[in-house]
Tab-separated table of C-alpha atoms and ligand atoms in Angstrom:
chain	number	residue	atom	x	y	z
A	1469	MET	CA	-13.776	10.443	32.745
A	1470	ALA	CA	-10.848	8.076	32.211
A	1471	GLN	CA	-7.593	9.747	31.219
A	1472	ALA	CA	-4.710	8.031	29.511
A	1473	THR	CA	-2.201	8.344	26.719
A	1474	PHE	CA	-1.116	5.404	24.616
A	1475	HIS	CA	2.493	6.077	23.745
A	1476	PHE	CA	4.556	4.631	20.929
A	1477	PRO	CA	8.254	3.751	21.076
A	1478	ARG	CA	10.836	6.450	20.474
A	1479	GLY	CA	11.847	6.760	16.813
A	1480	PHE	CA	8.513	5.452	15.543
A	1481	LEU	CA	7.942	6.486	11.910
A	1482	TRP	CA	4.791	8.536	11.349
A	1483	GLY	CA	3.917	9.335	7.789
A	1484	THR	CA	1.571	9.037	4.882
A	1485	ALA	CA	1.939	6.911	1.760
A	1486	THR	CA	1.449	7.923	-1.872
A	1487	ALA	CA	2.097	6.316	-5.264
A	1488	ALA	CA	3.567	7.944	-8.365
A	1489	TYR	CA	0.747	7.182	-10.775
A	1490	GLN	CA	-1.853	8.379	-8.316
A	1491	VAL	CA	-0.298	11.771	-7.536
A	1492	GLU	CA	2.120	12.838	-10.289
A	1493	GLY	CA	-0.170	13.372	-13.284
A	1494	ASN	CA	0.521	12.958	-16.998
A	1495	ASN	CA	2.139	9.544	-16.714
A	1496	ILE	CA	1.646	8.882	-20.387
A	1497	ASN	CA	4.217	6.092	-20.704
A	1498	SER	CA	2.366	3.893	-18.239
A	1499	ASN	CA	0.049	0.968	-18.991
A	1500	TRP	CA	-2.501	2.644	-16.710
A	1501	TRP	CA	-2.640	5.692	-18.982
A	1502	ALA	CA	-3.536	3.424	-21.909
A	1503	TRP	CA	-6.027	1.577	-19.696
A	1504	GLU	CA	-7.768	4.846	-18.804
A	1505	GLN	CA	-8.392	5.530	-22.483
A	1506	LYS	CA	-10.401	2.311	-22.864
A	1507	PRO	CA	-14.133	2.769	-22.348
A	1508	GLY	CA	-15.595	1.122	-19.276
A	1509	ARG	CA	-12.323	0.489	-17.468
A	1510	ILE	CA	-12.413	3.400	-14.996
A	1511	LEU	CA	-15.525	4.233	-13.004
A	1512	ASN	CA	-17.434	7.161	-14.509
A	1513	GLY	CA	-14.816	7.414	-17.244
A	1514	ASP	CA	-12.593	9.365	-14.833
A	1515	LYS	CA	-9.082	10.297	-15.918
A	1516	SER	CA	-5.970	10.711	-13.789
A	1517	GLY	CA	-5.030	13.827	-15.797
A	1518	LEU	CA	-2.839	16.036	-13.655
A	1519	ALA	CA	-3.666	13.886	-10.606
A	1520	CYS	CA	-2.296	15.957	-7.666
A	1521	ASP	CA	0.114	17.678	-10.044
A	1522	TRP	CA	3.192	16.513	-8.166
A	1523	TRP	CA	5.146	16.356	-11.394
A	1524	GLY	CA	4.202	19.990	-11.935
A	1525	GLY	CA	5.749	20.810	-8.540
A	1526	ARG	CA	2.891	20.578	-6.082
A	1527	TRP	CA	4.772	17.895	-4.143
A	1528	ARG	CA	6.373	20.864	-2.390
A	1529	GLU	CA	3.205	22.242	-0.883
A	1530	ASP	CA	1.902	18.779	-0.013
A	1531	LEU	CA	5.121	17.772	1.710
A	1532	ASP	CA	4.996	21.105	3.556
A	1533	ARG	CA	1.586	20.003	4.797
A	1534	ALA	CA	2.976	16.649	5.890
A	1535	ALA	CA	5.902	18.191	7.761
A	1536	GLU	CA	3.898	21.016	9.318
A	1537	THR	CA	1.488	18.489	10.764
A	1538	GLY	CA	4.129	16.595	12.674
A	1539	GLN	CA	4.861	13.716	10.295
A	1540	ASN	CA	8.465	12.516	10.254
A	1541	ALA	CA	8.422	10.166	7.236
A	1542	HIS	CA	6.882	9.775	3.806
A	1543	ARG	CA	6.438	6.777	1.543
A	1544	PHE	CA	6.239	7.487	-2.185
A	1545	SER	CA	6.978	5.621	-5.393
A	1546	VAL	CA	8.924	6.212	-8.581
A	1547	GLU	CA	7.346	5.669	-11.992
A	1548	TRP	CA	9.195	3.095	-14.072
A	1549	GLY	CA	7.805	4.272	-17.448
A	1550	ARG	CA	8.961	7.801	-16.706
A	1551	ILE	CA	12.506	6.838	-15.760
A	1552	GLN	CA	12.859	4.272	-18.539
A	1553	PRO	CA	10.543	5.354	-21.367
A	1554	ALA	CA	12.005	2.668	-23.661
A	1555	PRO	CA	14.105	-0.418	-22.853
A	1556	ASP	CA	17.222	1.313	-24.169
A	1557	ARG	CA	16.498	4.814	-22.889
A	1558	TRP	CA	16.866	6.452	-19.486
A	1559	ASP	CA	15.358	9.814	-18.658
A	1560	GLU	CA	18.021	11.426	-16.488
A	1561	GLU	CA	15.846	14.477	-15.927
A	1562	ALA	CA	13.185	12.314	-14.344
A	1563	LEU	CA	15.794	10.839	-12.007
A	1564	ASP	CA	16.972	14.366	-11.168
A	1565	ARG	CA	13.409	15.280	-10.311
A	1566	TYR	CA	13.154	12.375	-7.899
A	1567	ARG	CA	16.457	13.436	-6.356
A	1568	GLU	CA	15.011	16.895	-5.900
A	1569	ILE	CA	11.926	15.457	-4.203
A	1570	LEU	CA	14.185	13.440	-1.919
A	1571	ARG	CA	16.169	16.518	-0.997
A	1572	GLY	CA	12.835	18.189	-0.332
A	1573	LEU	CA	11.925	15.402	2.057
A	1574	GLY	CA	15.242	15.785	3.837
A	1575	GLU	CA	14.804	19.549	4.203
A	1576	ARG	CA	11.444	18.926	5.800
A	1577	GLY	CA	12.726	16.294	8.198
A	1578	LEU	CA	10.813	13.494	6.496
A	1579	THR	CA	12.494	10.074	6.335
A	1580	PRO	CA	11.912	8.649	2.868
A	1581	MET	CA	10.615	5.188	2.081
A	1582	VAL	CA	10.748	4.576	-1.660
A	1583	THR	CA	8.592	2.060	-3.507
A	1584	LEU	CA	10.133	0.863	-6.764
A	1585	HIS	CA	6.977	-0.601	-8.267
A	1586	HIS	CA	3.483	0.484	-7.313
A	1587	PHE	CA	1.060	-1.206	-9.756
A	1588	SER	CA	1.940	0.716	-12.940
A	1589	ASP	CA	4.228	-0.638	-15.675
A	1590	PRO	CA	5.958	1.023	-18.614
A	1591	LEU	CA	4.026	0.555	-21.834
A	1592	TRP	CA	6.981	-1.157	-23.504
A	1593	LEU	CA	6.950	-3.808	-20.776
A	1594	THR	CA	3.249	-4.439	-21.317
A	1595	GLU	CA	3.957	-4.906	-25.017
A	1596	LYS	CA	6.457	-7.603	-24.108
A	1597	GLY	CA	3.896	-9.469	-22.006
A	1598	GLY	CA	4.385	-7.615	-18.704
A	1599	TRP	CA	4.943	-9.654	-15.567
A	1600	GLU	CA	3.734	-12.799	-17.303
A	1601	ASN	CA	6.950	-12.862	-19.296
A	1602	GLU	CA	9.851	-14.117	-17.195
A	1603	ALA	CA	12.140	-11.613	-18.928
A	1604	VAL	CA	10.574	-9.067	-16.557
A	1605	VAL	CA	12.908	-10.308	-13.821
A	1606	GLY	CA	15.965	-9.009	-15.675
A	1607	TYR	CA	14.229	-5.823	-16.793
A	1608	PHE	CA	13.135	-5.031	-13.262
A	1609	GLU	CA	16.585	-5.725	-11.872
A	1610	THR	CA	18.165	-3.361	-14.416
A	1611	PHE	CA	15.646	-0.662	-13.598
A	1612	VAL	CA	16.135	-1.073	-9.861
A	1613	ARG	CA	19.907	-0.889	-10.193
A	1614	LYS	CA	19.627	2.360	-12.135
A	1615	VAL	CA	17.247	3.925	-9.617
A	1616	VAL	CA	19.192	2.846	-6.566
A	1617	GLU	CA	22.459	4.159	-8.029
A	1618	ALA	CA	20.748	7.499	-8.601
A	1619	LEU	CA	18.925	7.794	-5.283
A	1620	LYS	CA	20.970	5.899	-2.750
A	1621	GLU	CA	22.511	9.049	-1.378
A	1622	TYR	CA	19.108	9.903	0.087
A	1623	VAL	CA	17.279	6.636	0.761
A	1624	THR	CA	17.966	3.463	2.707
A	1625	LEU	CA	14.417	2.158	3.145
A	1626	TRP	CA	13.110	0.442	0.008
A	1627	VAL	CA	9.900	-1.314	-1.000
A	1628	THR	CA	10.457	-3.480	-4.069
A	1629	LEU	CA	6.847	-4.255	-4.978
A	1630	ASN	CA	3.626	-2.798	-3.662
A	1631	GLU	CA	0.897	-5.373	-3.079
A	1632	PRO	CA	1.995	-7.989	-5.590
A	1633	ASN	CA	-0.980	-10.040	-4.375
A	1634	VAL	CA	-3.452	-7.314	-5.374
A	1635	TYR	CA	-1.594	-6.741	-8.655
A	1636	ALA	CA	-1.922	-10.426	-9.587
A	1637	ALA	CA	-5.532	-10.809	-8.396
A	1638	ASN	CA	-6.842	-7.621	-10.006
A	1639	GLY	CA	-4.858	-7.874	-13.233
A	1640	TYR	CA	-5.197	-11.599	-13.898
A	1641	ILE	CA	-8.122	-13.042	-11.912
A	1642	ASN	CA	-10.911	-10.466	-11.541
A	1643	GLY	CA	-9.719	-8.280	-14.420
A	1644	LYS	CA	-10.181	-4.896	-12.699
A	1645	PHE	CA	-6.605	-3.786	-13.385
A	1646	PRO	CA	-4.733	-3.994	-16.672
A	1647	PRO	CA	-4.325	-6.308	-18.522
A	1648	GLY	CA	-7.869	-7.245	-17.428
A	1649	GLU	CA	-7.425	-11.006	-17.650
A	1650	HIS	CA	-9.391	-13.825	-16.053
A	1651	ASP	CA	-6.783	-16.524	-16.117
A	1652	LEU	CA	-5.588	-18.329	-12.994
A	1653	GLY	CA	-2.632	-19.870	-14.791
A	1654	ALA	CA	-1.455	-16.435	-15.874
A	1655	ALA	CA	-1.903	-15.123	-12.328
A	1656	PHE	CA	0.331	-17.898	-10.991
A	1657	ARG	CA	3.010	-17.198	-13.601
A	1658	VAL	CA	2.913	-13.527	-12.672
A	1659	MET	CA	3.224	-14.340	-8.967
A	1660	VAL	CA	6.282	-16.506	-9.506
A	1661	ASN	CA	7.887	-13.763	-11.624
A	1662	GLN	CA	7.106	-11.214	-8.924
A	1663	VAL	CA	8.910	-13.347	-6.339
A	1664	ARG	CA	11.876	-13.655	-8.712
A	1665	GLY	CA	11.805	-9.943	-9.533
A	1666	HIS	CA	11.732	-9.064	-5.851
A	1667	ALA	CA	14.654	-11.392	-5.128
A	1668	ALA	CA	16.731	-9.946	-7.962
A	1669	ALA	CA	15.962	-6.424	-6.755
A	1670	TYR	CA	16.776	-7.335	-3.142
A	1671	HIS	CA	20.229	-8.623	-4.043
A	1672	ALA	CA	20.920	-5.747	-6.435
A	1673	ILE	CA	20.031	-3.149	-3.796
A	1674	HIS	CA	22.145	-4.790	-1.117
A	1675	LYS	CA	25.104	-4.944	-3.434
A	1676	LEU	CA	24.868	-1.189	-4.070
A	1677	GLN	CA	23.923	-0.286	-0.520
A	1678	PRO	CA	24.841	-2.912	2.065
A	1679	HIS	CA	23.008	-1.153	4.897
A	1680	ALA	CA	19.730	-0.835	2.935
A	1681	ARG	CA	16.524	-2.176	4.415
A	1682	VAL	CA	14.512	-3.877	1.706
A	1683	GLY	CA	11.079	-5.444	1.806
A	1684	MET	CA	7.778	-5.590	-0.020
A	1685	ALA	CA	4.398	-4.175	0.964
A	1686	VAL	CA	1.770	-6.885	1.115
A	1687	MET	CA	-1.944	-6.302	1.399
A	1688	TYR	CA	-3.213	-8.334	4.346
A	1689	ARG	CA	-6.922	-8.967	4.413
A	1690	GLY	CA	-8.557	-10.662	7.369
A	1691	PHE	CA	-10.555	-13.736	6.290
A	1692	SER	CA	-12.656	-15.579	8.851
A	1693	PRO	CA	-15.261	-18.311	8.334
A	1694	ALA	CA	-18.815	-17.005	7.861
A	1695	ARG	CA	-20.171	-19.932	9.860
A	1696	SER	CA	-17.499	-20.902	12.339
A	1697	TRP	CA	-19.240	-24.235	12.984
A	1698	LEU	CA	-18.966	-25.235	9.315
A	1699	PRO	CA	-15.605	-26.847	8.527
A	1700	LEU	CA	-15.978	-26.028	4.809
A	1701	ASP	CA	-16.187	-22.305	5.553
A	1702	SER	CA	-13.096	-22.558	7.741
A	1703	LEU	CA	-11.316	-24.373	4.962
A	1704	ALA	CA	-12.324	-21.717	2.409
A	1705	ALA	CA	-11.143	-18.901	4.707
A	1706	SER	CA	-7.804	-20.511	5.417
A	1707	MET	CA	-7.213	-21.375	1.739
A	1708	LEU	CA	-7.856	-17.778	0.743
A	1709	SER	CA	-5.603	-16.491	3.462
A	1710	ARG	CA	-2.826	-18.829	2.432
A	1711	GLN	CA	-2.977	-17.803	-1.224
A	1712	PHE	CA	-3.614	-14.113	-0.778
A	1713	ASN	CA	-1.845	-13.197	2.455
A	1714	ASP	CA	0.850	-15.818	2.946
A	1715	PHE	CA	2.122	-16.499	-0.549
A	1716	PHE	CA	4.579	-13.616	-0.951
A	1717	PRO	CA	6.019	-13.184	2.536
A	1718	ARG	CA	6.437	-16.952	2.828
A	1719	ALA	CA	8.131	-17.270	-0.546
A	1720	ILE	CA	10.633	-14.548	0.264
A	1721	THR	CA	11.309	-16.061	3.682
A	1722	ASP	CA	11.972	-19.691	2.785
A	1723	GLY	CA	12.406	-19.541	-1.007
A	1724	VAL	CA	9.398	-21.704	-1.865
A	1725	ALA	CA	6.479	-20.436	-3.987
A	1726	ARG	CA	3.460	-22.465	-2.902
A	1727	LEU	CA	0.714	-22.500	-5.523
A	1728	PRO	CA	-2.518	-24.451	-4.967
A	1729	PHE	CA	-1.430	-27.523	-6.936
A	1730	SER	CA	2.319	-27.235	-7.021
A	1731	SER	CA	5.294	-25.737	-5.254
A	1732	GLN	CA	8.324	-24.213	-6.819
A	1733	ARG	CA	11.680	-23.665	-5.227
A	1734	ILE	CA	13.155	-20.207	-5.804
A	1735	PRO	CA	16.338	-20.421	-3.726
A	1736	GLU	CA	17.495	-16.896	-4.537
A	1737	ALA	CA	14.336	-15.560	-2.851
A	1738	LYS	CA	15.180	-17.096	0.514
A	1739	SER	CA	15.665	-14.522	3.323
A	1740	THR	CA	15.105	-11.508	1.075
A	1741	GLN	CA	12.959	-9.543	3.479
A	1742	ASP	CA	14.560	-7.140	5.971
A	1743	TYR	CA	11.164	-6.000	7.239
A	1744	LEU	CA	7.557	-6.841	6.452
A	1745	GLY	CA	5.535	-4.026	4.876
A	1746	LEU	CA	1.935	-4.477	5.910
A	1747	ASN	CA	-1.010	-2.774	4.197
A	1748	TYR	CA	-4.172	-3.349	6.195
A	1749	TYR	CA	-7.567	-1.864	5.389
A	1750	THR	CA	-10.330	-4.317	6.226
A	1751	SER	CA	-11.463	-7.895	6.928
A	1752	GLU	CA	-14.119	-10.176	5.502
A	1753	LYS	CA	-16.193	-13.253	6.245
A	1754	VAL	CA	-15.785	-16.175	3.885
A	1755	ALA	CA	-18.301	-18.884	2.957
A	1756	LEU	CA	-17.927	-21.759	0.576
A	1757	SER	CA	-19.939	-21.282	-2.627
A	1758	LEU	CA	-20.538	-23.042	-5.926
A	1759	ASP	CA	-19.328	-20.077	-7.969
A	1760	SER	CA	-16.128	-21.047	-9.754
A	1761	ARG	CA	-15.486	-17.436	-10.870
A	1762	GLN	CA	-15.080	-16.441	-7.228
A	1763	ALA	CA	-12.733	-19.364	-6.492
A	1764	PHE	CA	-15.677	-21.188	-4.837
A	1765	THR	CA	-15.912	-18.660	-2.083
A	1766	LYS	CA	-18.340	-15.940	-1.172
A	1767	ARG	CA	-16.889	-12.973	0.704
A	1768	PHE	CA	-18.716	-10.270	2.554
A	1769	PHE	CA	-18.318	-7.808	5.399
A	1770	PRO	CA	-19.603	-8.863	8.812
A	1771	GLU	CA	-23.210	-7.910	9.320
A	1772	GLY	CA	-23.679	-4.537	10.973
A	1773	SER	CA	-20.181	-3.239	10.168
A	1774	GLN	CA	-19.603	0.438	9.561
A	1775	LEU	CA	-18.893	0.829	5.883
A	1776	SER	CA	-16.941	3.481	4.032
A	1777	HIS	CA	-18.562	5.897	1.583
A	1778	THR	CA	-18.644	3.497	-1.400
A	1779	ASP	CA	-18.882	0.315	0.744
A	1780	PHE	CA	-15.263	-0.490	-0.072
A	1781	ILE	CA	-13.999	-0.853	3.472
A	1782	ALA	CA	-15.573	-2.065	6.712
A	1783	ASN	CA	-14.145	-0.588	9.880
A	1784	ILE	CA	-12.631	-3.656	11.592
A	1785	PRO	CA	-9.742	-2.426	13.733
A	1786	THR	CA	-9.145	-5.768	15.470
A	1787	GLY	CA	-8.034	-7.021	12.049
A	1788	MET	CA	-5.044	-4.690	12.359
A	1789	PHE	CA	-3.917	-6.505	15.501
A	1790	GLN	CA	-4.472	-9.870	13.804
A	1791	ALA	CA	-2.496	-8.717	10.778
A	1792	ILE	CA	0.464	-7.760	12.953
A	1793	LYS	CA	0.252	-10.995	14.895
A	1794	TRP	CA	0.169	-12.916	11.635
A	1795	GLY	CA	3.214	-10.957	10.471
A	1796	LEU	CA	5.295	-12.117	13.449
A	1797	ARG	CA	5.824	-15.529	11.881
A	1798	PHE	CA	8.212	-13.996	9.333
A	1799	LYS	CA	10.519	-12.943	12.164
A	1800	VAL	CA	11.417	-9.509	10.833
A	1801	PRO	CA	10.399	-6.008	11.968
A	1802	ILE	CA	7.028	-4.800	10.696
A	1803	ILE	CA	6.133	-1.447	9.161
A	1804	ILE	CA	2.500	-0.545	8.514
A	1805	THR	CA	3.001	0.708	4.972
A	1806	GLU	CA	-0.681	1.603	4.376
A	1807	ASN	CA	-3.931	1.947	6.306
A	1808	GLY	CA	-6.817	4.338	5.773
A	1809	VAL	CA	-10.385	4.767	4.642
A	1810	GLU	CA	-12.237	6.540	1.823
A	1811	ASP	CA	-14.450	9.115	3.444
A	1812	PRO	CA	-15.152	12.443	1.690
A	1813	ASP	CA	-16.980	13.936	4.674
A	1814	ASP	CA	-14.521	12.704	7.278
A	1815	ARG	CA	-17.269	11.071	9.306
A	1816	LEU	CA	-15.650	7.699	9.813
A	1817	ARG	CA	-11.953	8.549	9.387
A	1818	PRO	CA	-11.212	10.042	12.847
A	1819	ARG	CA	-12.617	6.977	14.518
A	1820	TYR	CA	-11.054	4.587	11.991
A	1821	LEU	CA	-7.670	6.213	12.544
A	1822	ALA	CA	-7.865	6.209	16.337
A	1823	GLU	CA	-9.154	2.646	16.566
A	1824	HIS	CA	-6.598	1.220	14.141
A	1825	LEU	CA	-3.747	2.999	15.870
A	1826	HIS	CA	-5.042	1.751	19.191
A	1827	GLN	CA	-4.585	-1.778	17.826
A	1828	VAL	CA	-1.084	-0.959	16.610
A	1829	TRP	CA	-0.330	0.360	20.093
A	1830	ARG	CA	-1.638	-2.866	21.655
A	1831	ALA	CA	0.733	-4.810	19.404
A	1832	VAL	CA	3.656	-2.596	20.343
A	1833	ASN	CA	2.869	-3.246	23.998
A	1834	PHE	CA	3.250	-6.961	23.465
A	1835	ASN	CA	6.680	-5.963	22.230
A	1836	TYR	CA	5.760	-6.887	18.677
A	1837	PRO	CA	8.358	-5.114	16.532
A	1838	VAL	CA	6.216	-2.514	14.719
A	1839	LYS	CA	8.466	0.333	13.606
A	1840	GLY	CA	6.188	2.778	11.821
A	1841	TYR	CA	2.804	3.697	10.399
A	1842	PHE	CA	2.038	5.289	7.016
A	1843	HIS	CA	-1.514	6.512	6.591
A	1844	TRP	CA	-3.102	6.206	3.163
A	1845	THR	CA	-3.078	9.004	2.165
A	1846	LEU	CA	-1.909	12.611	2.318
A	1847	VAL	CA	-4.159	14.196	-0.340
A	1848	ASP	CA	-7.085	12.654	-2.266
A	1849	ASN	CA	-5.667	11.007	-5.354
A	1850	PHE	CA	-6.532	8.919	-8.392
A	1851	GLU	CA	-7.806	5.596	-7.052
A	1852	TRP	CA	-7.102	3.269	-9.971
A	1853	GLU	CA	-10.206	1.689	-11.528
A	1854	ARG	CA	-12.316	3.578	-8.972
A	1855	GLY	CA	-11.082	6.883	-10.363
A	1856	TRP	CA	-11.907	9.923	-8.261
A	1857	SER	CA	-14.900	8.280	-6.588
A	1858	GLN	CA	-12.942	7.423	-3.454
A	1859	ARG	CA	-11.399	10.075	-1.212
A	1860	PHE	CA	-8.679	8.720	1.045
A	1861	GLY	CA	-6.874	11.991	1.790
A	1862	LEU	CA	-6.200	13.746	5.065
A	1863	TRP	CA	-6.578	16.693	2.707
A	1864	GLU	CA	-9.418	16.996	0.252
A	1865	LEU	CA	-8.469	17.726	-3.356
A	1866	ASP	CA	-10.483	19.331	-6.108
A	1867	PRO	CA	-8.777	17.803	-9.155
A	1868	GLU	CA	-10.198	20.534	-11.404
A	1869	THR	CA	-8.801	23.515	-9.523
A	1870	GLN	CA	-6.048	21.669	-7.603
A	1871	ALA	CA	-7.331	23.331	-4.428
A	1872	ARG	CA	-6.646	21.461	-1.177
A	1873	ARG	CA	-8.721	21.599	1.969
A	1874	LYS	CA	-7.778	20.098	5.288
A	1875	ARG	CA	-10.076	17.502	6.807
A	1876	PRO	CA	-10.406	17.298	10.618
A	1877	SER	CA	-8.547	13.956	10.589
A	1878	ALA	CA	-5.415	15.787	9.456
A	1879	ASP	CA	-5.490	17.680	12.759
A	1880	LEU	CA	-6.077	14.513	14.728
A	1881	TYR	CA	-3.194	12.780	12.952
A	1882	ALA	CA	-0.986	15.829	13.586
A	1883	GLU	CA	-1.682	15.613	17.314
A	1884	ILE	CA	-0.926	11.888	17.307
A	1885	CYS	CA	2.359	12.364	15.427
A	1886	ARG	CA	3.480	15.202	17.707
A	1887	GLU	CA	2.564	13.336	20.876
A	1888	ASN	CA	3.935	10.045	19.514
A	1889	GLY	CA	0.771	8.624	20.989
A	1890	ILE	CA	-3.009	8.886	21.251
A	1891	SER	CA	-4.561	10.482	24.308
A	1892	SER	CA	-8.041	10.158	25.752
A	1893	GLU	CA	-8.341	13.880	25.347
A	1894	MET	CA	-7.772	13.648	21.568
A	1895	VAL	CA	-10.336	10.899	21.249
A	1896	ALA	CA	-12.845	12.911	23.284
A	1897	ARG	CA	-12.464	15.776	20.842
A	1898	TYR	CA	-12.229	14.003	17.483
A	1899	ALA	CA	-14.118	10.741	17.941
A	1900	PRO	CA	-16.236	11.015	21.101
A	1901	GLU	CA	-18.440	8.143	19.937
A	1902	ILE	CA	-15.686	5.621	20.694
A	1903	PHE	CA	-14.436	7.160	23.908
A	1904	ASP	CA	-15.950	4.602	26.265
A	1905	LYS	CA	-14.814	1.736	24.129
A	1906	MET	CA	-11.222	2.925	23.945
A	1907	PHE	CA	-10.958	4.214	27.501
A	1908	PRO	CA	-13.324	2.137	29.613
A	1909	ASN	CA	-13.692	3.352	33.173
B	2115	LIG	C1	-4.040	-0.030	-1.863
B	2115	LIG	C2	-3.070	0.542	-2.880
B	2115	LIG	C3	-3.049	2.045	-2.918
B	2115	LIG	C4	-4.423	2.650	-2.759
B	2115	LIG	C5	-5.118	2.064	-1.554
B	2115	LIG	C6	-6.486	2.635	-1.287
B	2115	LIG	O1	-4.437	-1.294	-2.281
B	2115	LIG	O2	-1.772	0.091	-2.608
B	2115	LIG	O3	-2.429	2.428	-4.111
B	2115	LIG	O4	-5.161	2.477	-3.908
B	2115	LIG	O5	-5.227	0.676	-1.712
């Protein structure tokens, strides 16, 4: 039997990622809370409720779990509507709570990465038109300045916006997220404001903390032509990739927002990315179609792929390598800010984890500058419009009783973090079905 260990560079960040709205509970000043109250918006009428009760203090036990299982970093987000419940009001106690969480991270040896905006908006912002209104740029900058002043003692690694591409697509094109619109023009306005908001935040953070490292976390989805011999499919796949994957990192590299029919110069956004945050989950095939509601494309998972519990994710680890390779063009270090799979029974996760990390390792061995990996996620949490139907946690959560139970993948991830690598012996124990593929004789 082949024996080997795939090692990662010294100082590699190993963590999990979470988001405020999904774990804190009772985020009543958020647009998502209002959205949950509307019938038909969340699958099965699920409610976030107490979520993982982090605001009630259970962040302590969960971060204990993270630290005890060898992780050395954690990515979490702060909730805007909690910190600034009204445009002219700051909740200092909420900021104190985040400072306490950050001290908690420090005590546990976890390097913090803080996301300033992870999908949810304060209700008052929504009432003013949300990210469609260009005034959001100033509001966001003010908020960011306040947060960074309060937390900069503990944090140097910042994510301005999480997945602005998903935010715009789900909120303004397919309508799955609030405000539930189907309006391309609105989506493009939002995207431009997100680039501006990011740029304003970037400069504000650097002014307060010159040594900060600031970036955004972009969702990269692999798109390849369904029929590689058909030029129209190739065109559809590359158009999608340009709009969905490239738009944000390109705009904050060269200061140009490239929309399908026009380009806009945003000079202040130029070179406002100290690292690229990469969220990679899955890849799709793309075919041209006559359906205008789907932007004239049909997307589907490659035939025969292994699918997650609710068919949300296909296990396509090579897409991770492609994502990293794609990311090189922005010429900054790369951090995998999210990757994971929904899998209540932990059947696919061990293999998904090992195979995706194998691809990250391959990239690192080409000397591609990947600096860390944050698994989504630590404990099952409230998955947006999919409610509690999807279980991404290394730990299982019963939202009723708040009981946690460790899944086998948590042990696998612990061994990987401690070893700073993946060994053939780990794969033989946790995912024997892929042993020959990963360690061919
Ligand atoms: C990403 C989100 C994250 C979580 C995972 C499953 O798109 O950033 O909040 O929902 O998907």
